[in-house]
Amino acid sequence: MRAVDIGERIRMARERVGMTQVELARAVGISDRTLRSYEKGIGIKIEVLRKIAQVLNVSLDWLTGEVGTVFPESAISLANLITINFYPNVVTSAGYGAINGSEKKALVHVNKVFLELLGIKPAKNLDIIRVVGDSMEPFIKNGEYVIIERTHVARNNEIVIAVVDGEVYVKRLQKDPVRRIVKLTSANPAYLDIELKEEELDKFRIIGVIRAKIRLL
């Protein structure tokens, strides 16, 4: 297999888990300059490829050749798999939180190691949906997919999907126990914050916390 093709597979595997070149380079223990060279097929060393395969949880055979499964055999055990609901036709602005049995979904079986690389504690109530809108740009861009943990509880400063008076929002949660208010803020300064006083909290509920964003190829 050509070195440039190996580099392309490294890039594909890295982007699949949503890691930047800098993040992967640090995890492997090389410079981001070296990783950029690897993704161009330059100066590839097998011992470094082995580390890249471990971090990205892909098969070394797949990285280096035309044959072999994407995931290593040790990762295929059913005990290591988590099922995530993928809703291709559900977006945050179209009623996420009201998903029922009629919604078309695909079951995605993901290795626990993959979730841990994304900083996600494996859970049973994970969904993948698409975010529509630019209120959280540049952190979450319009049309990107996110992994959401369905929960009604969120920590301060987590990015949540919340319903306020029937409207669905993707915002950063900020709690002010002194003033007894909840504030929902955007990353995009073009959008105003939503501030809820104590007497208005009955109009507010959290339906999920965004645990990671992913890029689907």
Backbone as a ProteinNet text record, in pm:
[ID]
protein_1_A
[PRIMARY]
MRAVDIGERIRMARERVGMTQVELARAVGISDRTLRSYEKGIGIKIEVLRKIAQVLNVSLDWLTGEVGTVFPESAISLANLITINFYPNVVTSAGYGAINGSEKKALVHVNKVFLELLGIKPAKNLDIIRVVGDSMEPFIKNGEYVIIERTHVARNNEIVIAVVDGEVYVKRLQKDPVRRIVKLTSANPAYLDIELKEEELDKFRIIGVIRAKIRLL
[TERTIARY]
84.3	0	88.2	50.5	129.6	125.4	237.3	245.6	139.4	110	8.9	-128.6	-155.9	-284.1	-291.8	-179.2	-174.4	-202.5	-140.9	-165.3	-310.3	-375.7	-517.7	-602.8	-564	-639.5	-621	-501.4	-479.7	-572.9	-578.6	-664.9	-811.4	-856.3	-995.1	-1029.5	-940.5	-966.4	-965.8	-875	-868	-994.4	-1038.4	-1157.3	-1283.3	-1283.4	-1400.6	-1427.8	-1321.4	-1339.6	-1337.8	-1324.9	-1332.8	-1208.8	-1093.4	-969.5	-898.9	-837	-754.6	-616.8	-537.8	-401.3	-320.2	-341.5	-268.5	-305.5	-434.7	-479.9	-424.2	-427.1	-375.3	-224.3	-154.8	-9	30	-39.9	-10	-38.3	-148.1	-185.1	-83	-24.8	71.7	212.2	238.3	370.7	464.3	407	487	444	518.6	481.8	370.3	292.3	185.8	245.4	366.5	434.8	461.5	506	530.6	401.5	293	165.1	118.3	137.8	100.1	177.7	304.6	385.1	331.3	290	234.9	110	23.4	-101	-76.6	44.8	83.4	160.7	181.8	252.1	402.9	453.6	597.1	657.6	766.7	844.5	771.6	683.7	602.4	686.6	674.4	744.1	641.7	667.9	570.3	542	645.5	621.3	528.4	537.4	446.8	307.3	300.7	171.4	97.3	173.4	112	46.2	114.2	57.9	-64.6	-58.7	-174	-294.4	-270.5	-379.4	-441.8	-358.7	-409.6	-493.7	-445.6	-518.3	-652	-651.9	-774.2	-860.9	-810.1	-881.9	-919.8	-820.1	-838.2	-732.2	-756.2	-664.9	-538.8	-424	-298.2	-297	-355.4	-364.8	-441.3	-548.7	-628.4	-550	-472.9	-393.7	-286.2	-228.8	-110.6	-138.4	-257.9	-281.9	-423.8	-447.4	-579.2	-676.3	-623.5	-710.2	-711.1	-802	-811.6	-933.5	-987.7	-1103.7	-1060.2	-1154	-1122.5	-1087.6	-1166	-1142.4	-1063.9	-973.6	-896.5	-987.1	-944.9	-1027.4	-1061.6	-970	-994.4	-1106.5	-1143.1	-1246.8	-1384.8	-1394.3	-1521.6	-1610.8	-1558.7	-1637	-1763.7	-1875.7	-2003.7	-2002.2	-1922.9	-1915.6	-1855	-1780.2	-1714.8	-1794.1	-1911.9	-1988.7	-2101.9	-2120.2	-2230.3	-2318	-2448.3	-2540.3	-2585.9	-2568.9	-2611.8	-2722.1	-2825.7	-2934.4	-2893.5	-2892.9	-2861.1	-2989.3	-3028.9	-3149.9	-3111.3	-3101.8	-3057.5	-3153	-3280.9	-3380	-3426.5	-3356.8	-3394.4	-3287	-3329.2	-3236.2	-3283.3	-3193.7	-3228.3	-3341.7	-3353.2	-3458	-3590	-3595.5	-3717.7	-3773.7	-3766.9	-3836.7	-3759.3	-3626.4	-3552.8	-3600.7	-3620.2	-3677.9	-3818.5	-3877.5	-4010.5	-4001.3	-3882.4	-3862.5	-3948.3	-4015.1	-4096.9	-4064.4	-4138.4	-4111.5	-4127.6	-4198.1	-4218.4	-4099.4	-4007.7	-3890.3	-3795.8	-3749.5	-3658.7	-3520.5	-3462.2	-3330.2	-3247.7	-3118.4	-3024.8	-2951.2	-2922.2	-2847.3	-2699.8	-2619.8	-2475.9	-2406.9	-2330.5	-2259.7	-2117.2	-2084.7	-1957.8	-1876.8	-1747.2	-1660.1	-1645.1	-1640.2	-1625.6	-1500.3	-1393.9	-1268.5	-1287.1	-1367.6	-1397.7	-1463.5	-1560.3	-1628.5	-1533.5	-1446.4	-1351.1	-1254.6	-1217.9	-1131.8	-1200.1	-1331.9	-1408.4	-1440.2	-1397.3	-1424.9	-1565.4	-1627.6	-1765.5	-1766.4	-1832.9	-1854.4	-1962.7	-1932.3	-2032.7	-2166	-2272.2	-2406.4	-2503	-2622.1	-2721.7	-2808.7	-2809.8	-2902.7	-2829	-2759.6	-2686	-2753.4	-2761.6	-2818.8	-2721	-2730.5	-2658.5	-2761.9	-2753.5	-2844.3	-2763.9	-2829.7	-2764.2	-2807.5	-2712	-2740.2	-2762.8	-2872.4	-2903.1	-2903.2	-2829.8	-2818.7	-2674.6	-2645.9	-2507.3	-2484.9	-2576.3	-2563.9	-2444.2	-2396	-2282	-2154.3	-2154.4	-2030.9	-1933	-1802.8	-1740	-1729.3	-1773.4	-1756.9	-1836.3	-1963.7	-2047.6	-2100.6	-2063.2	-2102.9	-2238.2	-2302.9	-2432.1	-2420.3	-2503.8	-2505.2	-2418.2	-2340.4	-2255.2	-2337.8	-2285.9	-2351.9	-2289.8	-2373.5	-2328.1	-2377.9	-2302.3	-2345.5	-2405.8	-2527.3	-2602.2	-2635.6	-2615.3	-2664.8	-2800.1	-2899.6	-3033.6	-3038.9	-3056.7	-3062.3	-3130.8	-3190.8	-3254.4	-3165.5	-3046.2	-2954.4	-2825.6	-2776.1	-2651.8	-2570	-2439.7	-2350.7	-2334.3	-2287.9	-2263.7	-2161.4	-2189.1	-2103.2	-2108.1	-2188.8	-2204.8	-2294.9	-2272	-2357.3	-2476.4	-2593.6	-2715.1	-2810.6	-2901.2	-3019.5	-3134.1	-3192.1	-3293.2	-3417.9	-3528.6	-3656.2	-3695.8	-3721.1	-3767.1	-3898.7	-4005.3	-4137.8	-4172.1	-4136	-4170.3	-4069	-3968.8	-3867	-3741	-3677.8	-3559.2	-3433.3	-3337.8	-3214.2	-3093.3	-2980.4	-2850.7	-2770.7	-2743.3	-2679	-2586.7	-2501.5	-2419.6	-2495.5	-2502	-2577.3	-2490.3	-2543	-2474.6	-2573.2	-2539.2	-2626.1	-2567.8	-2653.4	-2612.5	-2696	-2644.3	-2722.7	-2744.8	-2657.7	-2671.7	-2790.8	-2795	-2906	-3027.1	-3008.9	-3116.3	-3171.7	-3077.9	-3117.3	-3042.6	-3095.8	-3029.6	-3011.9	-2889.7	-2860.8	-2817.4	-2871.4	-2833.3	-2759.5	-2631.8	-2549.7	-2508.5	-2481.8	-2436.8	-2288	-2222.6	-2082.9	-2073.9	-2176.6	-2182.3	-2233.5	-2150.3	-2191.6	-2310.9	-2350.1	-2465.3	-2597.1	-2591.2	-2713.4	-2714.1	-2827.4	-2842.5	-2858	-2814.4	-2832.7	-2980.6	-3018.1	-3152.4	-3138.2	-3200.4	-3189.1	-3323.9	-3322.3	-3445.8	-3438.8	-3533.4	-3541.9	-3609.4	-3599.6	-3649.2	-3795.3	-3875.7	-4018.9	-4046.9	-3946.3	-3964.9	-3912.4	-3853.8	-3788.8	-3886	-4014.6	-4111.5	-4130.1	-4081.2	-4087.9	-3962.9	-3870.5	-3738.5	-3713.4	-3659.8	-3617.3	-3503.2	-3413.6	-3301.3	-3341.6	-3313.1	-3346.8	-3222.8	-3107.8	-2985.5	-2862.8	-2748.1	-2618.8	-2531.7	-2472	-2384.1	-2251.1	-2216.9	-2093.1	-1978.7	-2009.9	-1905	-1967.7	-1887	-1929.6	-1847.4	-1908	-1840.2	-1858.9	-1769.5	-1778.2	-1805.2	-1918.9	-1954.3	-1903.1	-1827.4	-1769.2	-1869.9
-119.4	0	124.8	226.2	348	423.5	490.4	566.4	675.1	736.8	842.6	788.7	661.8	600.4	572.7	533.8	514.2	646.7	752.1	884.5	925	891.9	923.7	845.1	720.8	641.5	695.3	743.9	807.1	926.8	1010.2	1128.1	1088.2	988.7	943.2	894.8	813.2	758.9	869.8	966.2	1077.9	1162.4	1196.2	1280.4	1206.8	1073.5	995.8	1009.7	1020.2	1034.5	1181	1272.8	1414.7	1473.5	1409.7	1461.5	1553.6	1660.1	1745.6	1683	1736.8	1687.4	1709.4	1823.7	1853.5	1754.3	1723.5	1631	1491	1443.3	1309.7	1304.7	1408.7	1411.7	1403.9	1477.2	1475	1337.8	1276.3	1145.2	1038.4	1053.9	956.1	984.4	1113.5	1150.2	1198.3	1258.4	1315.8	1460.4	1534.2	1672.3	1676.8	1785	1797.6	1813.3	1865.9	1874.9	1734.3	1643.9	1506.4	1439.8	1464.4	1403.3	1455.8	1583.3	1638	1567.6	1538.9	1465.8	1325.1	1260.2	1125.4	1123.6	1224.2	1227.5	1259.4	1305.5	1324.9	1204.3	1103.5	983.9	997.6	1087.8	1115.4	1065.3	988.6	948.6	858.7	774	690.1	577.2	560.5	453.8	360.8	230.8	132	142.3	176.2	183.9	299.7	408.7	520.9	487.7	418.4	375.4	288.3	203	114.7	197.2	304.5	391	464.7	510.4	579.7	486.9	362	264.4	241.6	237.2	216	334	455.4	574.5	587.8	560.7	574.7	449.6	344.5	218.4	160.6	159.6	96	-11.8	-100.7	-210.9	-161.1	-206.2	-172.6	-229.3	-348.5	-407.7	-317.2	-256	-167.4	-41.9	11.7	131.3	106.1	-13.4	-38.4	-116.9	-173.4	-255.6	-249	-318.1	-319.5	-412.3	-507.4	-604.5	-576.8	-643.6	-627.2	-544.1	-571.3	-497	-360.8	-266.8	-132.9	-138.3	-215.5	-224.1	-350.5	-343.5	-462	-571.1	-697.1	-810.8	-804.4	-753.3	-745.9	-650.4	-563.3	-464	-508.9	-627.1	-668.9	-740	-772	-840.8	-762.8	-833.7	-767.6	-697.3	-749	-687.5	-548.2	-519.2	-389.4	-290.3	-330.3	-245.9	-172.8	-46.8	35.5	70.8	62.7	95.8	240.7	315.3	455	468.1	542.7	569.4	682.4	656.8	759.6	799	926.8	979.3	1072.1	1021.8	1104.8	1216.9	1203.2	1304.1	1391	1381.4	1460.7	1564.2	1689.6	1797.6	1869.4	1945.8	2011.2	2111.8	2169.2	2268.6	2205.5	2072.2	2006.4	1911	1951.6	1876.4	1763.9	1771.2	1668.4	1670.6	1553.7	1543.1	1488.3	1494.4	1437.7	1316.7	1255.2	1139.3	1022.7	957.8	842.1	725.8	620.2	499.1	513.8	617.1	634.8	700.7	757.3	821.4	715.3	738.3	644.3	659.2	548	553.8	433.7	449.7	340.1	314.1	187.7	151.8	143.4	223.8	226.6	160.3	55.6	-16.5	36.4	96	167	103.1	88.8	33.7	131.4	79.3	163.3	249.4	194.6	269.3	394.9	383.7	498.2	608.9	572.3	672.7	735.5	652.7	705.1	803	779.5	873.1	1008.6	1005.2	1128.6	1190.5	1124.6	1175.3	1145.8	1041.5	1007.4	883.7	892.7	776.2	691.2	565.7	481.9	481.1	502.4	505.1	442.6	410.8	346.3	447.6	571.4	670	773.6	725.2	814.1	820.5	940.9	963.3	1042.6	1024.8	1109.1	1183.3	1316.2	1397.8	1511.7	1585.6	1696.2	1829.6	1920	2053.9	2148.3	2220.1	2318.3	2456.6	2547.8	2682.9	2715.6	2844.1	2887.2	2952.9	2930.6	2999.7	2952.5	2829.1	2778.2	2774.8	2841.1	2849.7	2944.4	2915.1	2812.7	2674.9	2660.4	2531.9	2421.8	2447	2352.2	2425.3	2378	2445.1	2394.3	2478.2	2443.2	2315.2	2215.7	2090.6	1981.3	2010.7	1908.5	1813	1692.4	1592.4	1592.3	1562.8	1559.5	1432	1388.2	1277.1	1337.4	1298.9	1355.7	1247.9	1280.4	1193.8	1247.3	1161.9	1204	1209.3	1329.1	1348	1480.9	1489.6	1614.8	1693.5	1641.9	1705.5	1741.4	1862	1906.3	1987.2	1982.2	2060.7	2200.9	2289.7	2426.3	2429.5	2510.7	2532	2418.7	2317.2	2215.5	2269.1	2218.7	2257.1	2163.2	2220.6	2141.5	2165.4	2071.4	2093.7	2115.8	2232.7	2272.2	2322.4	2305.1	2358.2	2475.2	2588	2706.6	2750.8	2737.5	2778	2715.2	2587	2513.2	2521.4	2608.9	2623.5	2545.5	2481.1	2399.8	2480.6	2477.1	2553.3	2465.8	2500.5	2445	2560	2551.8	2663	2609.5	2696.9	2664.5	2703.9	2609.8	2631.5	2702.3	2811.6	2883.4	2909	2854.4	2869.3	2974.8	3059.9	3161.3	3142.4	3063.2	3034.9	3157.1	3256.3	3377.1	3459.8	3483.6	3560.7	3473.3	3340.3	3244.2	3254.9	3254.3	3258.2	3148.5	3114.2	3024.5	3101.4	3097.4	3168.6	3067.8	3083.6	3001.6	3091.7	3061.7	3149.9	3083	3166.3	3119.9	3146.4	3066.3	3092.5	3205.2	3216.6	3320.5	3450.3	3556.5	3681.5	3749.9	3704.1	3764.4	3729.3	3628.8	3583.9	3630.9	3680.2	3725.8	3606.8	3626	3523.1	3512.6	3395	3374	3365	3455.5	3460	3427	3328.5	3282.5	3305	3378.4	3400.6	3281	3277.7	3162.2	3132.3	3236.1	3215	3172.4	3175.8	3136.7	2996.5	2931.4	2802.8	2689.6	2712.1	2607.9	2598.2	2697	2694.5	2630.4	2588.7	2544	2399.6	2320.9	2186	2143	2065.5	2010.8	1874.8	1848.8	1718	1640.5	1705	1633.5	1720.2	1653.1	1720.8	1673.7	1767.7	1732.8	1686.3	1560.6	1500.7	1510.3	1517.5	1526.2	1564.6	1622.3	1643.9	1550.4	1505.7	1412	1454.4	1409.3	1438.3	1307.5	1299.2	1177.5	1190.3	1087.6	1091.1	1043
0	0	0	-78.5	-86	46.3	77.2	202.5	209	93.1	91.6	126.8	88.8	125.1	274.6	334.1	478.7	549.1	498.5	556.5	549	438.2	422.4	520.9	548	645.5	786.9	817.4	947.9	963.4	858.1	863.4	879.3	803.2	810.5	950.5	1009.4	1142.7	1247.1	1231.6	1326.6	1321	1200.6	1186.5	1229	1215.2	1255.6	1405	1485.6	1630.2	1673.1	1575.1	1606.3	1668.6	1651.2	1709	1609.3	1660.7	1577.4	1562.5	1471.8	1455.4	1582.4	1645.9	1769.8	1880.2	1893.4	1997.9	1976.3	1851.4	1823.1	1843.7	1799.5	1814.8	1962	2046.4	2190.2	2249.4	2207.1	2260.6	2220.7	2102.2	2052.7	2104.5	2135.2	2184.1	2074.7	1969.9	1862.6	1842.5	1763.4	1736	1632.6	1634.4	1534.5	1394	1386.2	1256.3	1200.5	1290.4	1247.7	1202.1	1276.2	1237.5	1102.4	1077.7	946.4	834.9	862.3	763.3	743	853.2	844.3	758	776.4	699.6	551.9	519.9	380.4	327	416	374.6	378.8	461.1	465.3	596.3	587.4	704.4	802	753.7	841.5	901.8	1034.4	1105.8	1169.1	1162.2	1207.2	1355.8	1436.5	1581	1617.2	1540.2	1563.6	1510.9	1397	1343.5	1443.6	1512.9	1612.1	1723.7	1767.2	1871.5	1819.7	1695.1	1635.6	1630.1	1590.9	1584	1721.4	1825.1	1960.9	2007.2	1982.5	2026.1	1953.3	1823.1	1743.3	1746.9	1813.3	1825.7	1689.2	1600.3	1470.2	1453.4	1360.4	1336	1264	1311.3	1244	1102.7	1084.9	951.4	855.8	907.5	823.8	786.6	881.1	853	748	750	667.4	538.9	524.4	406	355.7	247.6	184.7	256.5	334.8	401.7	550.6	618.6	762.7	799.8	917.2	964.8	1016.4	1018.6	1068.5	1216.5	1293	1436	1469.2	1568.7	1607.1	1659.6	1642.1	1683.6	1831.8	1912.1	2057	2091.1	1995.5	2023.4	1980.6	1917.2	1860.5	1962.1	2076.7	2178.9	2210.4	2215.6	2244.5	2379.1	2471.9	2604.8	2598.5	2491.2	2478.3	2393.9	2347.7	2257.9	2328.9	2292.1	2341	2221.3	2237.1	2128.4	2141	2031.6	2026.8	1922.2	1956.3	1862.1	1767.9	1638.4	1539.6	1468.7	1485.7	1424.2	1309	1186.6	1073.8	1037.7	1074.5	1035.4	1152.3	1265	1382.3	1407.1	1422.1	1452.1	1578.3	1638.3	1764.3	1748.5	1628.1	1607.3	1565	1560.8	1513.2	1617.8	1743.6	1846.4	1910.3	1914.4	1987.4	2132.2	2187	2321	2313.9	2193.5	2171.9	2080.6	2076.6	1989.8	2038	1946.1	1981.7	1888.2	1902.2	1826.2	1676.5	1631	1487.9	1419.6	1498.2	1439.3	1383.3	1261	1197.5	1259	1302.5	1363.8	1320.1	1334	1309.9	1440.3	1466.4	1586.8	1551	1616.8	1593.1	1711.1	1684	1790.1	1797.2	1910.6	1927	2038.7	2016.3	2119	2235.1	2355.9	2474.5	2467.7	2409.8	2400	2315.5	2210.3	2123.7	2205.4	2288.1	2370.3	2471.1	2528.6	2625.5	2560.6	2434.1	2361.9	2345.1	2334.5	2322.2	2457.3	2564.8	2698.9	2746.5	2689.6	2724.5	2811.6	2922.7	3006.4	2940.9	2908.6	2841.4	2913.9	2839.9	2897.8	2798.6	2846.4	2762.2	2688.7	2734.2	2679.1	2594.6	2489.6	2400.9	2263.7	2209.1	2077.3	1992.1	1860.7	1765.8	1682.8	1685.1	1604.5	1541.5	1454.7	1385.7	1445.5	1461.3	1512.9	1395.2	1398	1294.3	1358.3	1298.4	1352.1	1385.3	1400.9	1422.7	1558.5	1653.4	1781.7	1863.5	1837.1	1913.1	1829.1	1714.8	1636.7	1706.2	1700	1617	1682.6	1808.2	1877.2	1808.4	1782.4	1707.8	1585.8	1468	1345.9	1296.1	1218.7	1161	1078.5	1109.8	1036.1	1093.7	1197.8	1257.9	1343.6	1359.3	1442.5	1582.3	1679.3	1818.5	1885.6	1985.5	2069.8	2195.9	2223.5	2335.5	2436.7	2562.5	2669.9	2713.7	2702.6	2744.9	2897.1	2949.5	3093.6	3122.8	3239.4	3281.3	3377.6	3401.5	3496.2	3424.2	3446.4	3384.6	3484.4	3467.6	3552	3495.1	3580.2	3537.9	3424.1	3322.6	3205.9	3102.8	3122.9	3019.2	2907.9	2786.3	2673.9	2671.3	2676	2691.4	2575.7	2561.2	2478.2	2575.7	2567	2664.8	2595	2663.5	2615.4	2704.6	2643	2715.2	2653.1	2730	2683.5	2547.9	2532.3	2412	2299.8	2309.9	2206.5	2245.9	2146.6	2172	2140.9	2232.9	2216.7	2246.4	2181.9	2217.4	2278.6	2408.1	2478.6	2588.6	2637.4	2753.3	2879.6	2972.9	3096	3199.6	3254	3360.9	3474.1	3589.5	3706.4	3800.3	3850.2	3947.7	4073.8	4170.2	4290.8	4379.3	4367	4448.8	4400.5	4269.7	4212.6	4184.3	4197.8	4174.4	4032.3	3939	3798.5	3722.8	3607.2	3513.8	3383.5	3332.5	3209.2	3103	2983	2868.6	2770.8	2747.9	2666.2	2536.4	2436.1	2305.3	2290.1	2204.8	2171.5	2069.3	1985.8	1884.2	1947.2	1948.8	2014.1	1947.8	1830.9	1764.5	1833.1	1921	1989.6	2134.9	2178.3	2316	2410.3	2534.7	2636.8	2673.3	2718.9	2773.4	2924.4	2995.4	3141.1	3204	3291.2	3354.2	3504.1	3554.7	3699.3	3766.2	3896.7	3971.6	3940.1	3927.1	3902.6	3758.2	3671.5	3532.4	3502.4	3602.6	3579.1	3548.7	3574.5	3539.9	3388.7	3312.4	3166.2	3105.1	3190.7	3145.5	3186.7	3093.2	3127	3036.4	3091.3	3016.5	2963.6	2837.5	2780	2737.7	2744	2709	2726.1	2738.2	2748.4	2632	2562	2450.3	2505.3	2472.7	2523.8	2422.8	2293.9	2192	2059.8	1973.1	1835.3	1748.1	1641.1	1553.1	1409.1	1324.7	1182.6	1110.2	1042.3	969.1	826.6	783.6	650.1	545.8
[MASK]
+++++++++++++++++++++++++++++++++++++++++++++++++++++++++++++++++++++++++++++++++++++++++++++++++++++++++++++++++++++++++++++++++++++++++++++++++++++++++++++++++++++++++++++++++++++++++++++++++++++++++++++++++++++++++

